[in-house]
PDB file of C-alpha atoms in Angstrom:
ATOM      1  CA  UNK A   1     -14.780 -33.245   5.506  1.00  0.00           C
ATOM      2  CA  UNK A   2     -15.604 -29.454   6.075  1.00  0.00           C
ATOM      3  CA  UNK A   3     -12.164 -27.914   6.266  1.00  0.00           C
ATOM      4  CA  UNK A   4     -12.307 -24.133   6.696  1.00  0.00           C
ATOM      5  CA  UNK A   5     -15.832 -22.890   6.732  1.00  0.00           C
ATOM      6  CA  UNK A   6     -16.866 -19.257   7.033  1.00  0.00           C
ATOM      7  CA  UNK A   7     -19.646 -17.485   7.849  1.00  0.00           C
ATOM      8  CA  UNK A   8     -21.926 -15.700   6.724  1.00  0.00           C
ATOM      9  CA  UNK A   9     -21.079 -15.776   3.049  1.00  0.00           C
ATOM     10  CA  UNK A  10     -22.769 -12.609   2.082  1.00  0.00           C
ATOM     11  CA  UNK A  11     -23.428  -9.556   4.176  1.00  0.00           C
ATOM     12  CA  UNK A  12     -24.293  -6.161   3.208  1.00  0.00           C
ATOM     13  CA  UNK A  13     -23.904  -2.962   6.071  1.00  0.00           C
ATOM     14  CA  UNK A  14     -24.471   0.559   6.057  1.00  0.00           C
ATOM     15  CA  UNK A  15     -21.614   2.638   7.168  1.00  0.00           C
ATOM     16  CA  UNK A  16     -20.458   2.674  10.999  1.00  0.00           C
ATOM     17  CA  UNK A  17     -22.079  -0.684  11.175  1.00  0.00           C
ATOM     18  CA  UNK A  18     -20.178  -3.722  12.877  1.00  0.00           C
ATOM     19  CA  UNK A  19     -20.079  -7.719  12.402  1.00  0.00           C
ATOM     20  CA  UNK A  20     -17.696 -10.525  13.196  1.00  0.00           C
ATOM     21  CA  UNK A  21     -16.731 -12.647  10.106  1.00  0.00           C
ATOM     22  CA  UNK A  22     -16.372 -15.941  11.862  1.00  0.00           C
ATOM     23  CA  UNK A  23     -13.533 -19.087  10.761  1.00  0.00           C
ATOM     24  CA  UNK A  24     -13.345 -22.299  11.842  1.00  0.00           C
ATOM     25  CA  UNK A  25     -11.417 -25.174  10.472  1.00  0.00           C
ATOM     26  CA  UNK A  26     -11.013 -28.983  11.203  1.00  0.00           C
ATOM     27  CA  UNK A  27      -7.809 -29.925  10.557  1.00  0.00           C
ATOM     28  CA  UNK A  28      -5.652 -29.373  13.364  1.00  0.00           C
ATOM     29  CA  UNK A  29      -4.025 -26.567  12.038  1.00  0.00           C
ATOM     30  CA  UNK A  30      -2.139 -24.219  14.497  1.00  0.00           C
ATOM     31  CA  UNK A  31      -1.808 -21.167  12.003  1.00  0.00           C
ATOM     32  CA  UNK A  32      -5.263 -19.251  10.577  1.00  0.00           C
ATOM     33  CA  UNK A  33      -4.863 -16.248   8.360  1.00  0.00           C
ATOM     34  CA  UNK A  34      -7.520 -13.756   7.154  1.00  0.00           C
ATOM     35  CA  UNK A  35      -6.673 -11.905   3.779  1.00  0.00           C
ATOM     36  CA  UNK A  36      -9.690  -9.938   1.642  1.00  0.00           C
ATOM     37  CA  UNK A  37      -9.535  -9.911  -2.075  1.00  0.00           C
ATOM     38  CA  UNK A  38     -10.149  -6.828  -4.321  1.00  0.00           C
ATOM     39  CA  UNK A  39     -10.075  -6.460  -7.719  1.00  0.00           C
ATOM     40  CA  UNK A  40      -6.689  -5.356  -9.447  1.00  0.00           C
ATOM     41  CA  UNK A  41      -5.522  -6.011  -6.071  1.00  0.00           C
ATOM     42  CA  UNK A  42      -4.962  -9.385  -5.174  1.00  0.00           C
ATOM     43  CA  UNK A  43      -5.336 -11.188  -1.961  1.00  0.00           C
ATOM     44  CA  UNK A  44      -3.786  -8.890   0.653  1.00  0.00           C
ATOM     45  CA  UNK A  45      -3.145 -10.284   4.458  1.00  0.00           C
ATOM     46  CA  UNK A  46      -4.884  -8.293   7.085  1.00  0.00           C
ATOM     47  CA  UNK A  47      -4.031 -10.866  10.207  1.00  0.00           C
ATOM     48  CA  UNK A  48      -2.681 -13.681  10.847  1.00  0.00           C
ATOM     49  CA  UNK A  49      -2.533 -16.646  14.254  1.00  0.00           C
ATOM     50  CA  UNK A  50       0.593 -18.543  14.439  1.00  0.00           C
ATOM     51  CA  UNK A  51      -1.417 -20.253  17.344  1.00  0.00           C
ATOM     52  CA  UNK A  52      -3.253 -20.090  19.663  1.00  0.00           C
ATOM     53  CA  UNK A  53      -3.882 -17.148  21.851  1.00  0.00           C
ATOM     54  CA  UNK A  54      -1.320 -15.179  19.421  1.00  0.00           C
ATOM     55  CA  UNK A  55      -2.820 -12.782  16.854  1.00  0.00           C
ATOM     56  CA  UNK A  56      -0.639 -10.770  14.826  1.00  0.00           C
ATOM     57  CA  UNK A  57      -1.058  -7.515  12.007  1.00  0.00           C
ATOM     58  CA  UNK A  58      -0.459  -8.464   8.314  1.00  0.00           C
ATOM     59  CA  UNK A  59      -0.461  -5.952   5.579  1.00  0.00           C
ATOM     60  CA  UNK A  60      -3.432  -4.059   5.693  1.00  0.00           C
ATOM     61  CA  UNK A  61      -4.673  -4.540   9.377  1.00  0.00           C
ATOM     62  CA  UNK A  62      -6.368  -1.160   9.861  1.00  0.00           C
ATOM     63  CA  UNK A  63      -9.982  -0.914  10.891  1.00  0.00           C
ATOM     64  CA  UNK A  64     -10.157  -4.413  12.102  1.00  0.00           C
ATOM     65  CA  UNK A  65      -9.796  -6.846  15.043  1.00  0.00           C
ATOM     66  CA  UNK A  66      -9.181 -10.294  15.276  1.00  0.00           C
ATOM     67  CA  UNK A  67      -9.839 -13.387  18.481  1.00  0.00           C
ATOM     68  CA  UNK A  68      -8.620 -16.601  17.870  1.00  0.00           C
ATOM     69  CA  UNK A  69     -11.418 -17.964  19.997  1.00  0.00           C
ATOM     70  CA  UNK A  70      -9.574 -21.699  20.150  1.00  0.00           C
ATOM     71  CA  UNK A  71      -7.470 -23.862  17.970  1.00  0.00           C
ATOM     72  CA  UNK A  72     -10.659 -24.030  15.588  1.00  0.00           C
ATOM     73  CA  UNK A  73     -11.968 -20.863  15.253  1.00  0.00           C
ATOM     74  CA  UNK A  74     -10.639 -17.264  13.991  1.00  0.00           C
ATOM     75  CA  UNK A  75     -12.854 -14.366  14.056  1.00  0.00           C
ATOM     76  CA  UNK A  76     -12.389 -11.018  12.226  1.00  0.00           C
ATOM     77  CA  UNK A  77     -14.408  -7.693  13.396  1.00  0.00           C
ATOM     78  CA  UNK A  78     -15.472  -4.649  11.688  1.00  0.00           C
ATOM     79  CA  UNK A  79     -15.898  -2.453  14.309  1.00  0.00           C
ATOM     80  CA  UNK A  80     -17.329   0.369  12.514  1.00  0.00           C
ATOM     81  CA  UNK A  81     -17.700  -0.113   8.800  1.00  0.00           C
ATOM     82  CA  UNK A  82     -16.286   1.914   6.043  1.00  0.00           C
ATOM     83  CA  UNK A  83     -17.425   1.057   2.341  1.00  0.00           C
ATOM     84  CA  UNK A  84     -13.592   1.299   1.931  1.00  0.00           C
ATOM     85  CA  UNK A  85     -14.079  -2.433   3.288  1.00  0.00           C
ATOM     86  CA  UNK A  86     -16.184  -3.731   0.747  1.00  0.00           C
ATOM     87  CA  UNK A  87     -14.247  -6.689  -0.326  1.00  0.00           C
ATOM     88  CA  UNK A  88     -14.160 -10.394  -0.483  1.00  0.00           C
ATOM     89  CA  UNK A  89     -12.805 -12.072   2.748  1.00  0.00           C
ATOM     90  CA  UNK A  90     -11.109 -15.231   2.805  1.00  0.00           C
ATOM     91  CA  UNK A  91     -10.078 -17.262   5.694  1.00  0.00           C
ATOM     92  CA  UNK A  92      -6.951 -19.723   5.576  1.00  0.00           C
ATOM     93  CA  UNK A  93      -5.247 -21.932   7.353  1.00  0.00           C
ATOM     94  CA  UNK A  94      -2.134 -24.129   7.453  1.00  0.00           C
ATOM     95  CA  UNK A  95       0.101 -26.643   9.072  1.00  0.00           C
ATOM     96  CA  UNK A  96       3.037 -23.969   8.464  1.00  0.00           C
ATOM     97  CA  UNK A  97       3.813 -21.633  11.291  1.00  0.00           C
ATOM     98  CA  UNK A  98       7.741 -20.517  10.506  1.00  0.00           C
ATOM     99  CA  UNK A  99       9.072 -18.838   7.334  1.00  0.00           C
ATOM    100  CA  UNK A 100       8.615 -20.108   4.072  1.00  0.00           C
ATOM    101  CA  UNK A 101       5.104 -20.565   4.195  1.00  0.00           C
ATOM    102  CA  UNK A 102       3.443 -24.071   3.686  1.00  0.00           C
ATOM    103  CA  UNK A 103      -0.611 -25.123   1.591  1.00  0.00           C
ATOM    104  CA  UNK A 104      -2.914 -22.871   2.610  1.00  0.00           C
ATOM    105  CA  UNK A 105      -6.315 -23.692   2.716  1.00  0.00           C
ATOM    106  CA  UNK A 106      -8.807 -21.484   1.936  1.00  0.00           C
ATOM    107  CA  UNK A 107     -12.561 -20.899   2.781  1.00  0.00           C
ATOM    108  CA  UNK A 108     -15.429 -20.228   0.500  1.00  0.00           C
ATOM    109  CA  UNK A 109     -14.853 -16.528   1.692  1.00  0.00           C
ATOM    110  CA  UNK A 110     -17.900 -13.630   2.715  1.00  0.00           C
ATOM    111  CA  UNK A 111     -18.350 -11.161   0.237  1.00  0.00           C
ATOM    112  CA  UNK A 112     -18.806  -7.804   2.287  1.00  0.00           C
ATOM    113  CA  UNK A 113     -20.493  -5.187   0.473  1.00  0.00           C
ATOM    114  CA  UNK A 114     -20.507  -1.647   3.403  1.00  0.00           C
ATOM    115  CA  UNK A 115     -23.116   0.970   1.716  1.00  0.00           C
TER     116      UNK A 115
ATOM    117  CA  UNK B   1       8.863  -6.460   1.872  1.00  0.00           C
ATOM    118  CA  UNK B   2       8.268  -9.218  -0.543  1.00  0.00           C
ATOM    119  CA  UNK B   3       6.432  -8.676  -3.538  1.00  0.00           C
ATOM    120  CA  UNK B   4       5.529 -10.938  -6.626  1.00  0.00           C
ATOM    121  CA  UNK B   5       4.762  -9.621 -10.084  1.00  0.00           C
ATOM    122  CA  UNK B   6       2.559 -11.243 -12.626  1.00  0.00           C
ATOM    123  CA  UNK B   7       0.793 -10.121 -15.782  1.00  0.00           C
ATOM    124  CA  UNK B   8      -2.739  -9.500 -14.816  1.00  0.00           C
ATOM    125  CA  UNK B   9      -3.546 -10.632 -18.568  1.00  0.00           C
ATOM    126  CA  UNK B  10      -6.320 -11.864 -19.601  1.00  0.00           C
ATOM    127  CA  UNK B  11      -4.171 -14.550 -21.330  1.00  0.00           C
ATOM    128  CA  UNK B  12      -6.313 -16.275 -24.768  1.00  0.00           C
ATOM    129  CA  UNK B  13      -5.156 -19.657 -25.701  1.00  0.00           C
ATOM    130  CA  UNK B  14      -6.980 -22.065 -28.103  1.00  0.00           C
ATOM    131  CA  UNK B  15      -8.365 -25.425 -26.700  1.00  0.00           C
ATOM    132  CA  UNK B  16      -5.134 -27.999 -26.870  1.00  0.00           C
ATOM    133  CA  UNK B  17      -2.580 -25.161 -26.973  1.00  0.00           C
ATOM    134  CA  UNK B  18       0.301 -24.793 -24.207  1.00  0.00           C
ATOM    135  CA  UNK B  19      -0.406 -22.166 -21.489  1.00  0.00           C
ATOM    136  CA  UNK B  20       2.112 -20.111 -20.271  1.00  0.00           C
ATOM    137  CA  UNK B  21       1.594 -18.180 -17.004  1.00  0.00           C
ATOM    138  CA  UNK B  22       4.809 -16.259 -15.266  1.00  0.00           C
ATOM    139  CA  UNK B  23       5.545 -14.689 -12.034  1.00  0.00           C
ATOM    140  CA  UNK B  24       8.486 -13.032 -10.772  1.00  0.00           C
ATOM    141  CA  UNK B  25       9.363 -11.904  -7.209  1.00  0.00           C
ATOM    142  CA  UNK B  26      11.499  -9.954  -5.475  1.00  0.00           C
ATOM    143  CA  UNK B  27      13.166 -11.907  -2.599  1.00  0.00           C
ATOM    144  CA  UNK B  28      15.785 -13.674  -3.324  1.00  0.00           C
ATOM    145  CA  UNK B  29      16.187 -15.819  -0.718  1.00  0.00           C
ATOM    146  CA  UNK B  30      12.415 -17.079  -0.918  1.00  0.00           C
ATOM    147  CA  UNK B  31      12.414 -20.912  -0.143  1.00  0.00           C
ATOM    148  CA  UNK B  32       8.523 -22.123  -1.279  1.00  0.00           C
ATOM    149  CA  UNK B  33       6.959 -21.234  -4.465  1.00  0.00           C
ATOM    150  CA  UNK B  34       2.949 -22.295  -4.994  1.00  0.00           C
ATOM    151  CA  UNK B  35       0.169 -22.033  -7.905  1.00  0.00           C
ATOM    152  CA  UNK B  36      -3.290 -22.088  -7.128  1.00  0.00           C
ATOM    153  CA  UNK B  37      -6.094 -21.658  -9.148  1.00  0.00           C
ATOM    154  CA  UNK B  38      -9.209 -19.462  -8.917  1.00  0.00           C
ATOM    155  CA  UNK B  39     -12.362 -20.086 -10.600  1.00  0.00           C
ATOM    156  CA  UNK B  40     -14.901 -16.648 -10.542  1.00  0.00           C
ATOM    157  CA  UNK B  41     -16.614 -16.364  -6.916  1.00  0.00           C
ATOM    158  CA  UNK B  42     -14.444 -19.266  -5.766  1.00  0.00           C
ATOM    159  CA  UNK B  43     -11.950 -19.747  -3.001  1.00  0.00           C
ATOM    160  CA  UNK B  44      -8.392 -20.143  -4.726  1.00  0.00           C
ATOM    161  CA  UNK B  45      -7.343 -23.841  -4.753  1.00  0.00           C
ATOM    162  CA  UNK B  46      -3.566 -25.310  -4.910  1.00  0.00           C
ATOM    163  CA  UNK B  47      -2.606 -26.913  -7.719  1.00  0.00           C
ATOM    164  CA  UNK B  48       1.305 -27.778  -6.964  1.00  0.00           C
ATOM    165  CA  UNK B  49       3.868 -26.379  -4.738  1.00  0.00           C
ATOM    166  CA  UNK B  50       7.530 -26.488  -5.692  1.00  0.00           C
ATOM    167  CA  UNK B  51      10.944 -25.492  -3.851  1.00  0.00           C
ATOM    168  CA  UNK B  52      13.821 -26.791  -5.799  1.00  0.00           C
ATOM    169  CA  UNK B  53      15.143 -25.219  -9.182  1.00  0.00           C
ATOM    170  CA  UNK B  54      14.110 -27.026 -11.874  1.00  0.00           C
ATOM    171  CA  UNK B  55      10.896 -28.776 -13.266  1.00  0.00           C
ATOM    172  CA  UNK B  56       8.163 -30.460 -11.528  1.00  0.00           C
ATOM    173  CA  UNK B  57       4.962 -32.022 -13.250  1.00  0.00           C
ATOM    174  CA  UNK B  58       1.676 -32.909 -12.237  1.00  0.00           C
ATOM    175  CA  UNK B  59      -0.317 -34.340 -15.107  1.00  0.00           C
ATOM    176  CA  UNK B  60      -1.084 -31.524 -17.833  1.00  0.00           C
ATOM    177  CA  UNK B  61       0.913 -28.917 -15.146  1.00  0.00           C
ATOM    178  CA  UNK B  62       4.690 -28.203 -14.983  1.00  0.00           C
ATOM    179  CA  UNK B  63       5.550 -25.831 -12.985  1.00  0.00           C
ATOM    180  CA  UNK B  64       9.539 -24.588 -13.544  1.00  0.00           C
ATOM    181  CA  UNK B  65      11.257 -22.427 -11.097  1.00  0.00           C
ATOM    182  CA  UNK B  66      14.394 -20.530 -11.567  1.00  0.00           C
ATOM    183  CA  UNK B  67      15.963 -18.881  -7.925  1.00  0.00           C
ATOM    184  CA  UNK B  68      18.837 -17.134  -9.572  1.00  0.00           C
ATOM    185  CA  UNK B  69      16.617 -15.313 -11.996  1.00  0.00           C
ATOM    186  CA  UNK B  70      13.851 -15.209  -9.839  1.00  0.00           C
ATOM    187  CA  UNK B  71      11.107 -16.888 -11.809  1.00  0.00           C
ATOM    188  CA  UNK B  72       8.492 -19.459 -11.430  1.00  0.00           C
ATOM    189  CA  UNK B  73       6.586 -20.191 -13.961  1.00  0.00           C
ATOM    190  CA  UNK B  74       3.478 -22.594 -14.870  1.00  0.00           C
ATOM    191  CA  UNK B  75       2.654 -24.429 -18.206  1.00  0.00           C
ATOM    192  CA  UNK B  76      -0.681 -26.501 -18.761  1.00  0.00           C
ATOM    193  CA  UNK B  77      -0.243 -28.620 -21.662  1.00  0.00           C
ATOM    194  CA  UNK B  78      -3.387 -29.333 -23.958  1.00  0.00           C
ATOM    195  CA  UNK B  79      -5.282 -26.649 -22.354  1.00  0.00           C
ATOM    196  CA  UNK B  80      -9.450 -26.906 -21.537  1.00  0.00           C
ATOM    197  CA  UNK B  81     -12.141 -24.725 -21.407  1.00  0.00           C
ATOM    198  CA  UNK B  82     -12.462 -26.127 -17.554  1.00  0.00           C
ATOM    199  CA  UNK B  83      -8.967 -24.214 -17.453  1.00  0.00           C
ATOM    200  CA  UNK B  84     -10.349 -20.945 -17.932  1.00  0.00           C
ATOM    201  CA  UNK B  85      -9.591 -19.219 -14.205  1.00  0.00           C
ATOM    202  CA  UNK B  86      -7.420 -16.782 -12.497  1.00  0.00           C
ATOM    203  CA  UNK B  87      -3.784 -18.100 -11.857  1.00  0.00           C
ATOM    204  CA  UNK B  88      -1.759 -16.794  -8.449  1.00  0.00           C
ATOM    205  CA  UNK B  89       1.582 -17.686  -7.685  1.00  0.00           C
ATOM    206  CA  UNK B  90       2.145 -17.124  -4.365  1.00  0.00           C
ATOM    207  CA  UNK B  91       5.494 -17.350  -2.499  1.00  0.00           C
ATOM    208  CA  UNK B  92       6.139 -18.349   1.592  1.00  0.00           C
ATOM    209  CA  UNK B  93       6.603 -15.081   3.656  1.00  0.00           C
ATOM    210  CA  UNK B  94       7.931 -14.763   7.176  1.00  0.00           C
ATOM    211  CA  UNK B  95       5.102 -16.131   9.775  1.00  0.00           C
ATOM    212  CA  UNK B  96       3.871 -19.177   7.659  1.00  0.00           C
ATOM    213  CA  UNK B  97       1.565 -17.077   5.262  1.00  0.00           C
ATOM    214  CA  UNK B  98       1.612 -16.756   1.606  1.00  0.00           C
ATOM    215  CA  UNK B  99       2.353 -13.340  -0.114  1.00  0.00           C
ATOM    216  CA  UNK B 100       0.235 -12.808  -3.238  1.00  0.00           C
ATOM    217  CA  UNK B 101       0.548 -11.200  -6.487  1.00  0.00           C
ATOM    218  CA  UNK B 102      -2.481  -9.917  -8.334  1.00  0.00           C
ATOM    219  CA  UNK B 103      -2.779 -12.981 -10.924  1.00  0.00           C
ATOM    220  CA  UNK B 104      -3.109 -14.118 -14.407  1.00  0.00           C
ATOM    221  CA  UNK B 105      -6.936 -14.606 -15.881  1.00  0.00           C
ATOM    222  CA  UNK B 106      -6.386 -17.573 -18.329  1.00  0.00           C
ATOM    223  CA  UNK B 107      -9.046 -17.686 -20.689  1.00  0.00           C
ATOM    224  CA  UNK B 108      -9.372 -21.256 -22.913  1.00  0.00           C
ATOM    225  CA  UNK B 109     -11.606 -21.213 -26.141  1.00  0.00           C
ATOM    226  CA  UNK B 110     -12.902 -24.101 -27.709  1.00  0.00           C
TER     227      UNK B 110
END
């Protein structure tokens, strides 16, 4: 039982660089999140997919791009990397699409490092 | 914009003690209230969920919530070293998602 499975789990990049963190998950979820993790900082959301073919800005969205490719998969893009993106990025994803927020379930994240 | 406040810590407890971990946040009208639990380089994990005021336990967890003075709060009863982790109490936001505070870094010694 995979779940939500990211990849690559490390990566580092040299400034201006891009890559595509990819998601997929196996659970028949219609709502796939992608927040990154920094310390003192907490996991902050940078997008979100209520479903699919619908992507939408979270908290900290600059700098990035998002496809949900399918119900399955969720991809995030650095178009041109900025060492102000050197984080930990998870991927999530739930059963919970309207407010109030349901489990979400969480990949083994990519750990970014730009340079 | 919802926000959630907990004591970064680190919090010490002795091996078989009662941990305490607290958040607060700032909506009032937030319906679902979560922990999960972070071990270092780890993906954060749920432990329990809870949406009703009052007390809800889950073997060694109990996790209490409190709307009207916005609290939730999580005790683990004869703490283990295997507890030692970063707690986050995360509360339901507006499209589904969770909104996250910065957490609590438990530390358990034997």
């Amino acid at each position: 039982n995979a779940g939500v499975t990211q990849t690559p789990k490390f990566q580092v990049l040299k400034t201006g660089q891009s890559m595509t963190l990819q998601c997929a998950q196996d659970m028949n979820h219609n709502s796939m999140y992608w927040y990154r993790q920094d310390p003192g900082m907490g996991l902050r959301l940078i997008y979100y997919s209520a479903s699919e073919g619908t992507t939408d800005k979270g908290e900290v969205p600059n700098g990035y791009n998002v496809s949900r490719l399918n119900k399955r998969e969720f991809s995030l893009r650095l178009e041109s990397a900025a060492p102000s993106q050197t984080s930990v990025y998870f991927c999530a994803s739930s059963e919970a699409t309207r407010a109030g927020g349901g489990e979400l379930f969480f990949g083994e994240g990519s750990r970014l490092t730009v340079l | 914009q919802k926000e959630v406040e907990q004591n970064s810590g680190p919090l010490s407890v002795p091996e078989g003690a009662i941990a305490s971990l607290n958040c607060t946040y700032s909506d009032r009208g937030s319906q679902s209230f979560f922990w999960y639990r972070q071990y270092s380089g780890k993906s954060p994990e749920l432990i329990m969920f809870i949406y009703s005021n009052g007390d809800k336990e889950d073997g060694r967890f109990t996790a209490q919530l409190n709307k009207a003075s916005q609290y939730v709060s999580l005790l683990i009863r004869d703490s283990q070293p295997s507890d030692s982790a970063t707690y986050l109490c995360p509360i339901g936001g507006s499209q589904g998602n969770l909104i996250f505070g910065k957490g609590t870094k438990l530390s358990v010694k034997p």
